[in-house]
CSV table of N, CA and C in Angstrom, one decimal:
chain,number,residue,atom,x,y,z
A,1,UNK,N,189.4,154.9,92.9
A,1,UNK,CA,188.7,154.1,93.3
A,1,UNK,C,188.7,154.3,94.8
A,2,UNK,N,189.7,154.5,95.6
A,2,UNK,CA,189.5,154.9,96.9
A,2,UNK,C,189.2,156.4,97.0
A,3,UNK,N,189.5,157.2,96.4
A,3,UNK,CA,188.8,158.6,96.5
A,3,UNK,C,187.4,158.5,96.4
A,4,UNK,N,186.7,157.7,95.7
A,4,UNK,CA,185.6,157.4,95.4
A,4,UNK,C,184.8,156.9,96.9
A,5,UNK,N,185.4,156.0,97.4
A,5,UNK,CA,184.9,155.3,98.8
A,5,UNK,C,185.0,156.3,100.0
A,6,UNK,N,186.2,157.3,99.7
A,6,UNK,CA,186.1,158.4,100.7
A,6,UNK,C,185.1,159.4,100.7
A,7,UNK,N,184.7,159.6,99.5
A,7,UNK,CA,183.6,160.6,99.3
A,7,UNK,C,182.4,160.1,99.7
A,8,UNK,N,182.0,158.5,99.5
A,8,UNK,CA,181.0,158.2,99.6
A,8,UNK,C,180.8,158.1,101.1
A,9,UNK,N,181.8,157.7,102.0
A,9,UNK,CA,182.0,157.8,103.2
A,9,UNK,C,181.8,159.2,104.0
A,10,UNK,N,182.5,160.2,103.4
A,10,UNK,CA,182.1,161.7,103.8
A,10,UNK,C,180.5,161.8,103.7
A,11,UNK,N,180.0,161.5,102.6
A,11,UNK,CA,178.5,161.6,102.2
A,11,UNK,C,177.8,161.3,103.4
A,12,UNK,N,178.0,159.9,103.7
A,12,UNK,CA,177.3,159.2,104.8
A,12,UNK,C,177.4,160.1,105.9
A,13,UNK,N,178.6,160.5,106.3
A,13,UNK,CA,179.0,161.2,107.7
A,13,UNK,C,178.1,162.5,107.7
A,14,UNK,N,178.2,163.3,106.5
A,14,UNK,CA,177.2,164.4,106.6
A,14,UNK,C,175.7,164.1,106.7
A,15,UNK,N,175.4,163.3,106.0
A,15,UNK,CA,174.0,162.7,106.1
A,15,UNK,C,173.6,162.4,107.5
A,16,UNK,N,174.4,161.8,108.1
A,16,UNK,CA,174.1,161.3,109.4
A,16,UNK,C,173.9,162.5,110.5
A,17,UNK,N,175.1,163.5,110.3
A,17,UNK,CA,175.2,164.7,111.1
A,17,UNK,C,173.7,165.5,110.9
A,18,UNK,N,173.4,165.8,109.6
A,18,UNK,CA,172.2,166.4,109.4
A,18,UNK,C,170.7,165.7,109.8
A,19,UNK,N,170.9,164.4,109.8
A,19,UNK,CA,169.8,163.6,110.3
A,19,UNK,C,169.9,163.9,112.1
A,20,UNK,N,170.9,163.9,112.7
A,20,UNK,CA,171.1,163.8,114.2
A,20,UNK,C,170.6,165.4,114.6
A,21,UNK,N,171.0,166.4,113.6
A,21,UNK,CA,170.6,167.9,113.9
A,21,UNK,C,169.2,168.0,113.9
A,22,UNK,N,168.7,167.6,112.8
A,22,UNK,CA,167.3,167.7,112.8
A,22,UNK,C,166.5,166.9,113.8
A,23,UNK,N,166.8,166.0,114.3
A,23,UNK,CA,166.2,165.0,115.3
A,23,UNK,C,166.3,165.7,116.7
A,24,UNK,N,167.3,166.5,117.0
A,24,UNK,CA,167.8,167.3,118.4
A,24,UNK,C,166.8,168.6,118.1
A,25,UNK,N,166.4,169.2,117.0
A,25,UNK,CA,165.8,170.3,116.8
A,25,UNK,C,164.4,169.9,117.2
A,26,UNK,N,163.9,168.6,116.4
A,26,UNK,CA,162.8,168.2,116.7
A,26,UNK,C,162.3,167.9,118.1
A,27,UNK,N,163.3,167.2,118.9
A,27,UNK,CA,163.0,166.8,120.2
A,27,UNK,C,163.2,168.0,121.1
A,28,UNK,N,164.0,169.0,120.9
A,28,UNK,CA,163.6,170.3,121.5
A,28,UNK,C,162.3,171.0,121.5
A,29,UNK,N,162.0,171.1,120.2
A,29,UNK,CA,160.7,171.8,119.9
A,29,UNK,C,159.5,170.8,120.5
A,30,UNK,N,159.6,169.4,120.9
A,30,UNK,CA,158.7,168.6,121.6
A,30,UNK,C,158.5,168.9,123.0
A,31,UNK,N,159.7,169.2,123.5
A,31,UNK,CA,159.7,169.7,124.7
A,31,UNK,C,159.0,171.1,125.2
A,32,UNK,N,159.1,172.0,124.2
A,32,UNK,CA,158.6,173.4,124.3
A,32,UNK,C,157.3,173.2,124.2
A,33,UNK,N,156.7,172.4,123.2
A,33,UNK,CA,155.3,172.3,123.0
A,33,UNK,C,154.3,171.6,124.1
A,34,UNK,N,155.2,170.9,124.8
A,34,UNK,CA,154.5,170.0,125.9
A,34,UNK,C,154.5,171.1,127.0
A,35,UNK,N,155.4,171.7,127.2
A,35,UNK,CA,155.2,172.9,128.4
A,35,UNK,C,154.2,174.1,128.1
A,36,UNK,N,154.3,174.4,126.6
A,36,UNK,CA,153.2,175.3,126.5
A,36,UNK,C,151.5,174.7,126.8
A,37,UNK,N,151.6,173.4,126.2
A,37,UNK,CA,150.4,172.7,126.5
A,37,UNK,C,149.9,172.7,128.0
A,38,UNK,N,150.9,172.2,128.6
A,38,UNK,CA,150.6,172.1,130.1
A,38,UNK,C,150.4,173.3,130.7
A,39,UNK,N,151.0,174.4,130.4
A,39,UNK,CA,150.5,175.6,130.8
A,39,UNK,C,149.3,176.2,130.7
A,40,UNK,N,148.7,175.7,129.4
A,40,UNK,CA,147.3,176.0,129.2
A,40,UNK,C,146.3,175.4,129.8
A,41,UNK,N,146.6,174.1,130.0
A,41,UNK,CA,145.4,173.1,130.9
A,41,UNK,C,145.6,173.0,132.3
A,42,UNK,N,146.6,173.5,132.8
A,42,UNK,CA,147.1,172.8,134.2
A,42,UNK,C,146.7,173.7,135.3
A,43,UNK,N,146.8,173.7,136.3
A,43,UNK,CA,146.6,174.8,137.5
A,43,UNK,C,147.7,175.6,137.7
A,44,UNK,N,147.4,176.2,138.9
A,44,UNK,CA,148.6,177.4,139.0
A,44,UNK,C,150.1,176.6,139.4
A,45,UNK,N,150.2,175.3,139.5
A,45,UNK,CA,151.5,174.8,139.7
A,45,UNK,C,151.3,173.3,139.5
A,46,UNK,N,152.1,172.9,138.7
A,46,UNK,CA,151.6,171.0,138.0
A,46,UNK,C,153.1,170.6,137.6
A,47,UNK,N,153.0,169.5,138.2
A,47,UNK,CA,154.4,168.5,137.7
A,47,UNK,C,153.6,167.5,137.0
A,48,UNK,N,154.1,167.2,135.7
A,48,UNK,CA,153.6,166.1,135.1
A,48,UNK,C,154.8,165.5,134.2
A,49,UNK,N,154.8,164.0,134.5
A,49,UNK,CA,156.1,163.4,133.5
A,49,UNK,C,155.1,162.7,132.5
A,50,UNK,N,155.7,163.0,131.3
A,50,UNK,CA,155.3,162.4,130.0
A,50,UNK,C,156.4,161.4,129.4
A,51,UNK,N,156.7,160.1,129.5
A,51,UNK,CA,157.7,159.2,129.2
A,51,UNK,C,158.9,159.6,129.8
A,52,UNK,N,159.9,160.3,129.3
A,52,UNK,CA,161.0,160.6,130.0
A,52,UNK,C,161.2,162.3,130.0
A,53,UNK,N,160.0,162.8,129.8
A,53,UNK,CA,160.1,164.3,129.7
A,53,UNK,C,159.2,164.8,130.9
A,54,UNK,N,159.9,165.5,131.6
A,54,UNK,CA,159.3,166.3,133.2
A,54,UNK,C,159.0,167.5,132.7
A,55,UNK,N,157.9,168.0,133.0
A,55,UNK,CA,157.7,169.4,132.9
A,55,UNK,C,157.0,170.2,134.2
A,56,UNK,N,157.8,171.3,134.5
A,56,UNK,CA,157.3,171.8,135.7
A,56,UNK,C,156.7,172.9,135.2
A,57,UNK,N,155.4,173.4,135.5
A,57,UNK,CA,155.0,174.6,134.7
A,57,UNK,C,154.1,175.3,136.1
A,58,UNK,N,154.5,176.5,136.0
A,58,UNK,CA,153.7,177.5,137.2
A,58,UNK,C,153.5,178.7,136.6
A,59,UNK,N,152.2,178.8,136.9
A,59,UNK,CA,151.3,180.1,136.4
A,59,UNK,C,151.1,181.2,137.5
A,60,UNK,N,151.0,182.3,137.0
A,60,UNK,CA,150.5,183.4,138.1
A,60,UNK,C,148.9,183.2,138.2
A,61,UNK,N,148.6,183.5,139.5
A,61,UNK,CA,147.2,183.3,139.7
A,61,UNK,C,146.5,184.4,139.7
A,62,UNK,N,146.9,185.3,138.8
A,62,UNK,CA,146.4,186.8,138.7
A,62,UNK,C,145.3,186.4,137.3
């Protein structure tokens, strides 16, 4: 009985760790996507704040 509770608890810990890893990867990719979009639509040097994400983008003028 106690062994089953330990296994269930460990399963929840593993599930939570997987969720947090996926969330972190998604958040990181969101930041990279925002930088690429800003680089595409902005001028030579632009600072844009989207919520809590600040992206500084600088493009060459060539």
